[in-house]
Amino acid sequence: MRYGQSLLTGTLVLSAASLANRLLGFVYQVFIIRLIGAEGIGLFTMVFPVYVLALVLASLGIPVAIANLVSAAVARHDFGRARRLLRLSLTYTVVFSLCVTVMAVAASRFLTGKVLSNPATHLPFLYLLPGVFIVPVCSVFRGFFQGLQDMTPTAVSQTLEQAVRVAAGLLFAGLLIPRGVVAAACGASLGVVCGELAGFLLMLGFYFRRRHIL
């Protein structure tokens, strides 16, 4: 197994990705507000914290744990344990994230109608929910590579995720705005999921491309 980047290299890679993501996020905020207006942004903003809570419940801290455990295993040159940790983490994360996604769908009417007190947020919330499965599973792969001290897959996938989110969010919101602000907010939610899916697929690509040397 080949692994490792210097601390300086890893820091620079993540810093560059963070800067690019912030710039893309700024551009996105400017144009999405102009596109769907305050009401559409308000609908999206209302459901996003609930979505983030679902992500936290689905992840259960596993990505951070696998980064630490893989790093410890690699330090002992126990590469077989590192691979087993990845498989075990993926199993738990897939099960937990599926359960949380199903529960969120089942409780969506209650959450949007009673907790948020705005039934108009129901569809934008539902459009976000595929990410409850995608993000935790992707985070496991990111934690695995971070445990190998390889920050490039995380940095590149996060940048791609943000770029696709911006492009897809603006595209879908623009296409759906003639149907009303709720539909436009759904477009913004769909952009988030598209970005997360793109980042996840790229992480899979990194893993399968490097699997023979891991």
mmCIF file with all atom_site columns, C-alpha atoms in Angstrom:
data_model
loop_
_atom_site.group_PDB
_atom_site.id
_atom_site.type_symbol
_atom_site.label_atom_id
_atom_site.label_alt_id
_atom_site.label_comp_id
_atom_site.label_asym_id
_atom_site.label_entity_id
_atom_site.label_seq_id
_atom_site.pdbx_PDB_ins_code
_atom_site.Cartn_x
_atom_site.Cartn_y
_atom_site.Cartn_z
_atom_site.occupancy
_atom_site.B_iso_or_equiv
_atom_site.pdbx_formal_charge
_atom_site.auth_seq_id
_atom_site.auth_comp_id
_atom_site.auth_asym_id
_atom_site.auth_atom_id
_atom_site.pdbx_PDB_model_num
ATOM 1   C CA . MET A 1 1   ? 0.000   0.000  0.000   1.00 0.00 ? 1   MET A CA 1
ATOM 2   C CA . ARG A 1 2   ? 1.303   3.422  -0.939  1.00 0.00 ? 2   ARG A CA 1
ATOM 3   C CA . TYR A 1 3   ? 0.190   6.368  1.096   1.00 0.00 ? 3   TYR A CA 1
ATOM 4   C CA . GLY A 1 4   ? 1.083   9.692  2.559   1.00 0.00 ? 4   GLY A CA 1
ATOM 5   C CA . GLN A 1 5   ? 1.469   13.367 1.789   1.00 0.00 ? 5   GLN A CA 1
ATOM 6   C CA . SER A 1 6   ? 3.546   15.825 3.748   1.00 0.00 ? 6   SER A CA 1
ATOM 7   C CA . LEU A 1 7   ? 1.660   17.994 6.227   1.00 0.00 ? 7   LEU A CA 1
ATOM 8   C CA . LEU A 1 8   ? 2.439   21.087 4.167   1.00 0.00 ? 8   LEU A CA 1
ATOM 9   C CA . THR A 1 9   ? 1.239   19.503 0.915   1.00 0.00 ? 9   THR A CA 1
ATOM 10  C CA . GLY A 1 10  ? -1.974  18.241 2.468   1.00 0.00 ? 10  GLY A CA 1
ATOM 11  C CA . THR A 1 11  ? -2.657  21.620 4.070   1.00 0.00 ? 11  THR A CA 1
ATOM 12  C CA . LEU A 1 12  ? -2.070  23.472 0.808   1.00 0.00 ? 12  LEU A CA 1
ATOM 13  C CA . VAL A 1 13  ? -4.317  21.099 -1.132  1.00 0.00 ? 13  VAL A CA 1
ATOM 14  C CA . LEU A 1 14  ? -7.187  21.467 1.330   1.00 0.00 ? 14  LEU A CA 1
ATOM 15  C CA . SER A 1 15  ? -6.687  25.237 1.609   1.00 0.00 ? 15  SER A CA 1
ATOM 16  C CA . ALA A 1 16  ? -6.805  25.669 -2.156  1.00 0.00 ? 16  ALA A CA 1
ATOM 17  C CA . ALA A 1 17  ? -9.972  23.572 -2.344  1.00 0.00 ? 17  ALA A CA 1
ATOM 18  C CA . SER A 1 18  ? -11.545 25.552 0.501   1.00 0.00 ? 18  SER A CA 1
ATOM 19  C CA . LEU A 1 19  ? -10.773 28.855 -1.231  1.00 0.00 ? 19  LEU A CA 1
ATOM 20  C CA . ALA A 1 20  ? -12.218 27.642 -4.533  1.00 0.00 ? 20  ALA A CA 1
ATOM 21  C CA . ASN A 1 21  ? -15.330 26.359 -2.773  1.00 0.00 ? 21  ASN A CA 1
ATOM 22  C CA . ARG A 1 22  ? -15.873 29.664 -0.984  1.00 0.00 ? 22  ARG A CA 1
ATOM 23  C CA . LEU A 1 23  ? -15.556 31.605 -4.220  1.00 0.00 ? 23  LEU A CA 1
ATOM 24  C CA . LEU A 1 24  ? -18.004 29.286 -5.964  1.00 0.00 ? 24  LEU A CA 1
ATOM 25  C CA . GLY A 1 25  ? -20.352 29.540 -3.008  1.00 0.00 ? 25  GLY A CA 1
ATOM 26  C CA . PHE A 1 26  ? -20.244 33.330 -3.157  1.00 0.00 ? 26  PHE A CA 1
ATOM 27  C CA . VAL A 1 27  ? -21.057 33.325 -6.860  1.00 0.00 ? 27  VAL A CA 1
ATOM 28  C CA . TYR A 1 28  ? -23.883 30.871 -6.246  1.00 0.00 ? 28  TYR A CA 1
ATOM 29  C CA . GLN A 1 29  ? -25.426 32.963 -3.482  1.00 0.00 ? 29  GLN A CA 1
ATOM 30  C CA . VAL A 1 30  ? -25.403 36.102 -5.611  1.00 0.00 ? 30  VAL A CA 1
ATOM 31  C CA . PHE A 1 31  ? -27.077 34.504 -8.615  1.00 0.00 ? 31  PHE A CA 1
ATOM 32  C CA . ILE A 1 32  ? -29.506 32.169 -6.830  1.00 0.00 ? 32  ILE A CA 1
ATOM 33  C CA . ILE A 1 33  ? -30.929 35.069 -4.786  1.00 0.00 ? 33  ILE A CA 1
ATOM 34  C CA . ARG A 1 34  ? -31.435 37.101 -7.939  1.00 0.00 ? 34  ARG A CA 1
ATOM 35  C CA . LEU A 1 35  ? -32.971 34.100 -9.680  1.00 0.00 ? 35  LEU A CA 1
ATOM 36  C CA . ILE A 1 36  ? -35.518 32.750 -7.187  1.00 0.00 ? 36  ILE A CA 1
ATOM 37  C CA . GLY A 1 37  ? -35.944 35.728 -4.864  1.00 0.00 ? 37  GLY A CA 1
ATOM 38  C CA . ALA A 1 38  ? -36.234 36.021 -1.114  1.00 0.00 ? 38  ALA A CA 1
ATOM 39  C CA . GLU A 1 39  ? -39.239 33.692 -0.836  1.00 0.00 ? 39  GLU A CA 1
ATOM 40  C CA . GLY A 1 40  ? -37.551 30.859 -2.711  1.00 0.00 ? 40  GLY A CA 1
ATOM 41  C CA . ILE A 1 41  ? -34.348 31.284 -0.700  1.00 0.00 ? 41  ILE A CA 1
ATOM 42  C CA . GLY A 1 42  ? -36.431 31.345 2.458   1.00 0.00 ? 42  GLY A CA 1
ATOM 43  C CA . LEU A 1 43  ? -38.052 27.995 1.663   1.00 0.00 ? 43  LEU A CA 1
ATOM 44  C CA . PHE A 1 44  ? -34.687 26.404 0.943   1.00 0.00 ? 44  PHE A CA 1
ATOM 45  C CA . THR A 1 45  ? -33.091 27.935 4.043   1.00 0.00 ? 45  THR A CA 1
ATOM 46  C CA . MET A 1 46  ? -35.866 26.633 6.273   1.00 0.00 ? 46  MET A CA 1
ATOM 47  C CA . VAL A 1 47  ? -35.383 22.993 5.296   1.00 0.00 ? 47  VAL A CA 1
ATOM 48  C CA . PHE A 1 48  ? -31.593 22.946 5.087   1.00 0.00 ? 48  PHE A CA 1
ATOM 49  C CA . PRO A 1 49  ? -30.918 22.763 8.886   1.00 0.00 ? 49  PRO A CA 1
ATOM 50  C CA . VAL A 1 50  ? -33.249 19.758 9.142   1.00 0.00 ? 50  VAL A CA 1
ATOM 51  C CA . TYR A 1 51  ? -31.367 18.156 6.273   1.00 0.00 ? 51  TYR A CA 1
ATOM 52  C CA . VAL A 1 52  ? -28.036 18.795 8.018   1.00 0.00 ? 52  VAL A CA 1
ATOM 53  C CA . LEU A 1 53  ? -29.409 17.205 11.197  1.00 0.00 ? 53  LEU A CA 1
ATOM 54  C CA . ALA A 1 54  ? -30.393 14.119 9.206   1.00 0.00 ? 54  ALA A CA 1
ATOM 55  C CA . LEU A 1 55  ? -26.849 13.978 7.792   1.00 0.00 ? 55  LEU A CA 1
ATOM 56  C CA . VAL A 1 56  ? -25.386 14.081 11.287  1.00 0.00 ? 56  VAL A CA 1
ATOM 57  C CA . LEU A 1 57  ? -27.659 11.258 12.431  1.00 0.00 ? 57  LEU A CA 1
ATOM 58  C CA . ALA A 1 58  ? -26.835 9.173  9.356   1.00 0.00 ? 58  ALA A CA 1
ATOM 59  C CA . SER A 1 59  ? -23.073 9.627  9.725   1.00 0.00 ? 59  SER A CA 1
ATOM 60  C CA . LEU A 1 60  ? -22.804 8.916  13.475  1.00 0.00 ? 60  LEU A CA 1
ATOM 61  C CA . GLY A 1 61  ? -19.244 10.222 13.476  1.00 0.00 ? 61  GLY A CA 1
ATOM 62  C CA . ILE A 1 62  ? -18.025 7.256  11.444  1.00 0.00 ? 62  ILE A CA 1
ATOM 63  C CA . PRO A 1 63  ? -16.009 9.281  8.860   1.00 0.00 ? 63  PRO A CA 1
ATOM 64  C CA . VAL A 1 64  ? -13.938 10.916 11.620  1.00 0.00 ? 64  VAL A CA 1
ATOM 65  C CA . ALA A 1 65  ? -13.476 7.587  13.363  1.00 0.00 ? 65  ALA A CA 1
ATOM 66  C CA . ILE A 1 66  ? -12.315 5.788  10.233  1.00 0.00 ? 66  ILE A CA 1
ATOM 67  C CA . ALA A 1 67  ? -9.771  8.536  9.498   1.00 0.00 ? 67  ALA A CA 1
ATOM 68  C CA . ASN A 1 68  ? -8.256  8.083  12.957  1.00 0.00 ? 68  ASN A CA 1
ATOM 69  C CA . LEU A 1 69  ? -8.389  4.281  12.955  1.00 0.00 ? 69  LEU A CA 1
ATOM 70  C CA . VAL A 1 70  ? -6.984  3.931  9.435   1.00 0.00 ? 70  VAL A CA 1
ATOM 71  C CA . SER A 1 71  ? -4.195  6.353  10.287  1.00 0.00 ? 71  SER A CA 1
ATOM 72  C CA . ALA A 1 72  ? -3.313  4.246  13.343  1.00 0.00 ? 72  ALA A CA 1
ATOM 73  C CA . ALA A 1 73  ? -3.432  1.016  11.320  1.00 0.00 ? 73  ALA A CA 1
ATOM 74  C CA . VAL A 1 74  ? -1.219  2.462  8.580   1.00 0.00 ? 74  VAL A CA 1
ATOM 75  C CA . ALA A 1 75  ? 1.279   3.693  11.181  1.00 0.00 ? 75  ALA A CA 1
ATOM 76  C CA . ARG A 1 76  ? 1.640   0.029  12.234  1.00 0.00 ? 76  ARG A CA 1
ATOM 77  C CA . HIS A 1 77  ? 1.804   -1.036 8.552   1.00 0.00 ? 77  HIS A CA 1
ATOM 78  C CA . ASP A 1 78  ? -1.351  -3.083 9.132   1.00 0.00 ? 78  ASP A CA 1
ATOM 79  C CA . PHE A 1 79  ? -2.860  -2.387 5.720   1.00 0.00 ? 79  PHE A CA 1
ATOM 80  C CA . GLY A 1 80  ? -5.217  -5.356 5.883   1.00 0.00 ? 80  GLY A CA 1
ATOM 81  C CA . ARG A 1 81  ? -6.858  -3.816 8.946   1.00 0.00 ? 81  ARG A CA 1
ATOM 82  C CA . ALA A 1 82  ? -7.214  -0.499 7.103   1.00 0.00 ? 82  ALA A CA 1
ATOM 83  C CA . ARG A 1 83  ? -9.129  -2.222 4.304   1.00 0.00 ? 83  ARG A CA 1
ATOM 84  C CA . ARG A 1 84  ? -11.298 -4.118 6.784   1.00 0.00 ? 84  ARG A CA 1
ATOM 85  C CA . LEU A 1 85  ? -12.103 -0.871 8.573   1.00 0.00 ? 85  LEU A CA 1
ATOM 86  C CA . LEU A 1 86  ? -13.269 0.617  5.283   1.00 0.00 ? 86  LEU A CA 1
ATOM 87  C CA . ARG A 1 87  ? -15.560 -2.329 4.551   1.00 0.00 ? 87  ARG A CA 1
ATOM 88  C CA . LEU A 1 88  ? -17.001 -2.309 8.077   1.00 0.00 ? 88  LEU A CA 1
ATOM 89  C CA . SER A 1 89  ? -17.544 1.444  8.049   1.00 0.00 ? 89  SER A CA 1
ATOM 90  C CA . LEU A 1 90  ? -19.275 1.296  4.678   1.00 0.00 ? 90  LEU A CA 1
ATOM 91  C CA . THR A 1 91  ? -21.588 -1.453 5.907   1.00 0.00 ? 91  THR A CA 1
ATOM 92  C CA . TYR A 1 92  ? -22.654 0.475  8.998   1.00 0.00 ? 92  TYR A CA 1
ATOM 93  C CA . THR A 1 93  ? -22.980 3.756  7.125   1.00 0.00 ? 93  THR A CA 1
ATOM 94  C CA . VAL A 1 94  ? -25.084 2.308  4.314   1.00 0.00 ? 94  VAL A CA 1
ATOM 95  C CA . VAL A 1 95  ? -27.465 0.741  6.841   1.00 0.00 ? 95  VAL A CA 1
ATOM 96  C CA . PHE A 1 96  ? -27.730 3.831  9.069   1.00 0.00 ? 96  PHE A CA 1
ATOM 97  C CA . SER A 1 97  ? -28.084 6.290  6.203   1.00 0.00 ? 97  SER A CA 1
ATOM 98  C CA . LEU A 1 98  ? -30.791 4.207  4.541   1.00 0.00 ? 98  LEU A CA 1
ATOM 99  C CA . CYS A 1 99  ? -32.698 3.986  7.814   1.00 0.00 ? 99  CYS A CA 1
ATOM 100 C CA . VAL A 1 100 ? -32.435 7.733  8.426   1.00 0.00 ? 100 VAL A CA 1
ATOM 101 C CA . THR A 1 101 ? -33.492 8.484  4.850   1.00 0.00 ? 101 THR A CA 1
ATOM 102 C CA . VAL A 1 102 ? -36.565 6.277  5.127   1.00 0.00 ? 102 VAL A CA 1
ATOM 103 C CA . MET A 1 103 ? -37.495 7.791  8.487   1.00 0.00 ? 103 MET A CA 1
ATOM 104 C CA . ALA A 1 104 ? -37.034 11.316 7.136   1.00 0.00 ? 104 ALA A CA 1
ATOM 105 C CA . VAL A 1 105 ? -39.318 10.566 4.190   1.00 0.00 ? 105 VAL A CA 1
ATOM 106 C CA . ALA A 1 106 ? -41.923 9.064  6.519   1.00 0.00 ? 106 ALA A CA 1
ATOM 107 C CA . ALA A 1 107 ? -41.741 12.053 8.873   1.00 0.00 ? 107 ALA A CA 1
ATOM 108 C CA . SER A 1 108 ? -41.464 14.714 6.163   1.00 0.00 ? 108 SER A CA 1
ATOM 109 C CA . ARG A 1 109 ? -45.074 15.896 6.437   1.00 0.00 ? 109 ARG A CA 1
ATOM 110 C CA . PHE A 1 110 ? -44.770 16.271 10.204  1.00 0.00 ? 110 PHE A CA 1
ATOM 111 C CA . LEU A 1 111 ? -41.380 17.998 10.027  1.00 0.00 ? 111 LEU A CA 1
ATOM 112 C CA . THR A 1 112 ? -42.388 20.528 7.392   1.00 0.00 ? 112 THR A CA 1
ATOM 113 C CA . GLY A 1 113 ? -45.977 21.043 8.524   1.00 0.00 ? 113 GLY A CA 1
ATOM 114 C CA . LYS A 1 114 ? -45.603 20.991 12.312  1.00 0.00 ? 114 LYS A CA 1
ATOM 115 C CA . VAL A 1 115 ? -41.951 21.630 13.138  1.00 0.00 ? 115 VAL A CA 1
ATOM 116 C CA . LEU A 1 116 ? -41.248 24.169 10.387  1.00 0.00 ? 116 LEU A CA 1
ATOM 117 C CA . SER A 1 117 ? -44.901 25.251 10.247  1.00 0.00 ? 117 SER A CA 1
ATOM 118 C CA . ASN A 1 118 ? -44.727 25.719 6.491   1.00 0.00 ? 118 ASN A CA 1
ATOM 119 C CA . PRO A 1 119 ? -46.184 22.973 4.266   1.00 0.00 ? 119 PRO A CA 1
ATOM 120 C CA . ALA A 1 120 ? -44.627 24.683 1.235   1.00 0.00 ? 120 ALA A CA 1
ATOM 121 C CA . THR A 1 121 ? -41.233 23.381 2.390   1.00 0.00 ? 121 THR A CA 1
ATOM 122 C CA . HIS A 1 122 ? -42.304 19.755 1.938   1.00 0.00 ? 122 HIS A CA 1
ATOM 123 C CA . LEU A 1 123 ? -41.182 19.257 -1.663  1.00 0.00 ? 123 LEU A CA 1
ATOM 124 C CA . PRO A 1 124 ? -37.858 21.126 -1.321  1.00 0.00 ? 124 PRO A CA 1
ATOM 125 C CA . PHE A 1 125 ? -37.134 18.946 1.717   1.00 0.00 ? 125 PHE A CA 1
ATOM 126 C CA . LEU A 1 126 ? -37.948 15.725 -0.148  1.00 0.00 ? 126 LEU A CA 1
ATOM 127 C CA . TYR A 1 127 ? -35.672 16.725 -3.012  1.00 0.00 ? 127 TYR A CA 1
ATOM 128 C CA . LEU A 1 128 ? -32.786 17.023 -0.546  1.00 0.00 ? 128 LEU A CA 1
ATOM 129 C CA . LEU A 1 129 ? -33.241 13.630 1.062   1.00 0.00 ? 129 LEU A CA 1
ATOM 130 C CA . PRO A 1 130 ? -31.238 11.485 -1.424  1.00 0.00 ? 130 PRO A CA 1
ATOM 131 C CA . GLY A 1 131 ? -28.227 13.330 -0.077  1.00 0.00 ? 131 GLY A CA 1
ATOM 132 C CA . VAL A 1 132 ? -28.821 11.765 3.346   1.00 0.00 ? 132 VAL A CA 1
ATOM 133 C CA . PHE A 1 133 ? -27.639 8.501  1.826   1.00 0.00 ? 133 PHE A CA 1
ATOM 134 C CA . ILE A 1 134 ? -24.993 9.877  -0.551  1.00 0.00 ? 134 ILE A CA 1
ATOM 135 C CA . VAL A 1 135 ? -23.079 12.220 1.763   1.00 0.00 ? 135 VAL A CA 1
ATOM 136 C CA . PRO A 1 136 ? -22.318 9.819  4.651   1.00 0.00 ? 136 PRO A CA 1
ATOM 137 C CA . VAL A 1 137 ? -21.144 7.062  2.285   1.00 0.00 ? 137 VAL A CA 1
ATOM 138 C CA . CYS A 1 138 ? -18.941 9.535  0.418   1.00 0.00 ? 138 CYS A CA 1
ATOM 139 C CA . SER A 1 139 ? -17.596 10.796 3.742   1.00 0.00 ? 139 SER A CA 1
ATOM 140 C CA . VAL A 1 140 ? -16.431 7.299  4.637   1.00 0.00 ? 140 VAL A CA 1
ATOM 141 C CA . PHE A 1 141 ? -14.231 7.209  1.535   1.00 0.00 ? 141 PHE A CA 1
ATOM 142 C CA . ARG A 1 142 ? -12.958 10.689 2.344   1.00 0.00 ? 142 ARG A CA 1
ATOM 143 C CA . GLY A 1 143 ? -12.131 9.596  5.883   1.00 0.00 ? 143 GLY A CA 1
ATOM 144 C CA . PHE A 1 144 ? -10.338 6.541  4.522   1.00 0.00 ? 144 PHE A CA 1
ATOM 145 C CA . PHE A 1 145 ? -8.113  8.620  2.237   1.00 0.00 ? 145 PHE A CA 1
ATOM 146 C CA . GLN A 1 146 ? -7.481  11.138 4.989   1.00 0.00 ? 146 GLN A CA 1
ATOM 147 C CA . GLY A 1 147 ? -6.375  8.261  7.197   1.00 0.00 ? 147 GLY A CA 1
ATOM 148 C CA . LEU A 1 148 ? -3.905  7.385  4.438   1.00 0.00 ? 148 LEU A CA 1
ATOM 149 C CA . GLN A 1 149 ? -2.704  11.013 4.624   1.00 0.00 ? 149 GLN A CA 1
ATOM 150 C CA . ASP A 1 150 ? -3.851  11.600 1.061   1.00 0.00 ? 150 ASP A CA 1
ATOM 151 C CA . MET A 1 151 ? -5.889  14.805 0.957   1.00 0.00 ? 151 MET A CA 1
ATOM 152 C CA . THR A 1 152 ? -6.118  15.114 -2.829  1.00 0.00 ? 152 THR A CA 1
ATOM 153 C CA . PRO A 1 153 ? -9.281  12.973 -3.299  1.00 0.00 ? 153 PRO A CA 1
ATOM 154 C CA . THR A 1 154 ? -11.116 14.934 -0.605  1.00 0.00 ? 154 THR A CA 1
ATOM 155 C CA . ALA A 1 155 ? -10.056 18.321 -1.975  1.00 0.00 ? 155 ALA A CA 1
ATOM 156 C CA . VAL A 1 156 ? -10.805 17.524 -5.622  1.00 0.00 ? 156 VAL A CA 1
ATOM 157 C CA . SER A 1 157 ? -14.150 15.866 -4.881  1.00 0.00 ? 157 SER A CA 1
ATOM 158 C CA . GLN A 1 158 ? -15.279 18.765 -2.686  1.00 0.00 ? 158 GLN A CA 1
ATOM 159 C CA . THR A 1 159 ? -14.417 21.257 -5.405  1.00 0.00 ? 159 THR A CA 1
ATOM 160 C CA . LEU A 1 160 ? -16.252 19.227 -8.040  1.00 0.00 ? 160 LEU A CA 1
ATOM 161 C CA . GLU A 1 161 ? -19.209 18.873 -5.687  1.00 0.00 ? 161 GLU A CA 1
ATOM 162 C CA . GLN A 1 162 ? -19.433 22.625 -5.216  1.00 0.00 ? 162 GLN A CA 1
ATOM 163 C CA . ALA A 1 163 ? -19.008 23.365 -8.925  1.00 0.00 ? 163 ALA A CA 1
ATOM 164 C CA . VAL A 1 164 ? -21.763 20.927 -9.910  1.00 0.00 ? 164 VAL A CA 1
ATOM 165 C CA . ARG A 1 165 ? -23.984 22.220 -7.121  1.00 0.00 ? 165 ARG A CA 1
ATOM 166 C CA . VAL A 1 166 ? -23.642 25.769 -8.427  1.00 0.00 ? 166 VAL A CA 1
ATOM 167 C CA . ALA A 1 167 ? -24.196 24.844 -12.068 1.00 0.00 ? 167 ALA A CA 1
ATOM 168 C CA . ALA A 1 168 ? -27.033 22.378 -11.454 1.00 0.00 ? 168 ALA A CA 1
ATOM 169 C CA . GLY A 1 169 ? -28.719 24.541 -8.828  1.00 0.00 ? 169 GLY A CA 1
ATOM 170 C CA . LEU A 1 170 ? -28.821 27.576 -11.090 1.00 0.00 ? 170 LEU A CA 1
ATOM 171 C CA . LEU A 1 171 ? -29.877 25.487 -14.078 1.00 0.00 ? 171 LEU A CA 1
ATOM 172 C CA . PHE A 1 172 ? -32.741 23.665 -12.373 1.00 0.00 ? 172 PHE A CA 1
ATOM 173 C CA . ALA A 1 173 ? -33.907 26.714 -10.445 1.00 0.00 ? 173 ALA A CA 1
ATOM 174 C CA . GLY A 1 174 ? -33.948 28.710 -13.679 1.00 0.00 ? 174 GLY A CA 1
ATOM 175 C CA . LEU A 1 175 ? -35.897 26.017 -15.497 1.00 0.00 ? 175 LEU A CA 1
ATOM 176 C CA . LEU A 1 176 ? -38.433 25.645 -12.692 1.00 0.00 ? 176 LEU A CA 1
ATOM 177 C CA . ILE A 1 177 ? -38.971 29.271 -11.666 1.00 0.00 ? 177 ILE A CA 1
ATOM 178 C CA . PRO A 1 178 ? -41.857 29.675 -14.176 1.00 0.00 ? 178 PRO A CA 1
ATOM 179 C CA . ARG A 1 179 ? -43.705 27.048 -12.098 1.00 0.00 ? 179 ARG A CA 1
ATOM 180 C CA . GLY A 1 180 ? -43.416 29.110 -8.934  1.00 0.00 ? 180 GLY A CA 1
ATOM 181 C CA . VAL A 1 181 ? -41.070 29.659 -5.998  1.00 0.00 ? 181 VAL A CA 1
ATOM 182 C CA . VAL A 1 182 ? -41.688 26.217 -4.498  1.00 0.00 ? 182 VAL A CA 1
ATOM 183 C CA . ALA A 1 183 ? -40.585 24.568 -7.725  1.00 0.00 ? 183 ALA A CA 1
ATOM 184 C CA . ALA A 1 184 ? -37.573 26.887 -7.888  1.00 0.00 ? 184 ALA A CA 1
ATOM 185 C CA . ALA A 1 185 ? -36.607 25.929 -4.324  1.00 0.00 ? 185 ALA A CA 1
ATOM 186 C CA . CYS A 1 186 ? -36.884 22.285 -5.407  1.00 0.00 ? 186 CYS A CA 1
ATOM 187 C CA . GLY A 1 187 ? -34.439 23.119 -8.205  1.00 0.00 ? 187 GLY A CA 1
ATOM 188 C CA . ALA A 1 188 ? -31.976 24.485 -5.656  1.00 0.00 ? 188 ALA A CA 1
ATOM 189 C CA . SER A 1 189 ? -32.388 21.316 -3.583  1.00 0.00 ? 189 SER A CA 1
ATOM 190 C CA . LEU A 1 190 ? -31.836 19.171 -6.648  1.00 0.00 ? 190 LEU A CA 1
ATOM 191 C CA . GLY A 1 191 ? -28.647 21.095 -7.379  1.00 0.00 ? 191 GLY A CA 1
ATOM 192 C CA . VAL A 1 192 ? -27.339 20.197 -3.918  1.00 0.00 ? 192 VAL A CA 1
ATOM 193 C CA . VAL A 1 193 ? -28.000 16.503 -4.506  1.00 0.00 ? 193 VAL A CA 1
ATOM 194 C CA . CYS A 1 194 ? -26.424 16.597 -7.977  1.00 0.00 ? 194 CYS A CA 1
ATOM 195 C CA . GLY A 1 195 ? -23.283 18.118 -6.503  1.00 0.00 ? 195 GLY A CA 1
ATOM 196 C CA . GLU A 1 196 ? -23.109 15.528 -3.760  1.00 0.00 ? 196 GLU A CA 1
ATOM 197 C CA . LEU A 1 197 ? -23.607 12.730 -6.269  1.00 0.00 ? 197 LEU A CA 1
ATOM 198 C CA . ALA A 1 198 ? -20.822 14.090 -8.485  1.00 0.00 ? 198 ALA A CA 1
ATOM 199 C CA . GLY A 1 199 ? -18.434 14.249 -5.522  1.00 0.00 ? 199 GLY A CA 1
ATOM 200 C CA . PHE A 1 200 ? -19.375 10.713 -4.486  1.00 0.00 ? 200 PHE A CA 1
ATOM 201 C CA . LEU A 1 201 ? -18.839 9.287  -7.972  1.00 0.00 ? 201 LEU A CA 1
ATOM 202 C CA . LEU A 1 202 ? -15.441 10.962 -8.158  1.00 0.00 ? 202 LEU A CA 1
ATOM 203 C CA . MET A 1 203 ? -14.472 9.478  -4.790  1.00 0.00 ? 203 MET A CA 1
ATOM 204 C CA . LEU A 1 204 ? -15.470 6.051  -6.088  1.00 0.00 ? 204 LEU A CA 1
ATOM 205 C CA . GLY A 1 205 ? -13.310 6.711  -9.124  1.00 0.00 ? 205 GLY A CA 1
ATOM 206 C CA . PHE A 1 206 ? -10.320 7.566  -6.925  1.00 0.00 ? 206 PHE A CA 1
ATOM 207 C CA . TYR A 1 207 ? -10.847 4.425  -4.876  1.00 0.00 ? 207 TYR A CA 1
ATOM 208 C CA . PHE A 1 208 ? -11.210 1.991  -7.762  1.00 0.00 ? 208 PHE A CA 1
ATOM 209 C CA . ARG A 1 209 ? -8.322  3.568  -9.656  1.00 0.00 ? 209 ARG A CA 1
ATOM 210 C CA . ARG A 1 210 ? -6.038  3.154  -6.640  1.00 0.00 ? 210 ARG A CA 1
ATOM 211 C CA . ARG A 1 211 ? -7.481  -0.057 -5.257  1.00 0.00 ? 211 ARG A CA 1
ATOM 212 C CA . HIS A 1 212 ? -4.642  -2.198 -6.618  1.00 0.00 ? 212 HIS A CA 1
ATOM 213 C CA . ILE A 1 213 ? -2.054  -0.181 -4.684  1.00 0.00 ? 213 ILE A CA 1
ATOM 214 C CA . LEU A 1 214 ? -4.036  0.287  -1.472  1.00 0.00 ? 214 LEU A CA 1
#
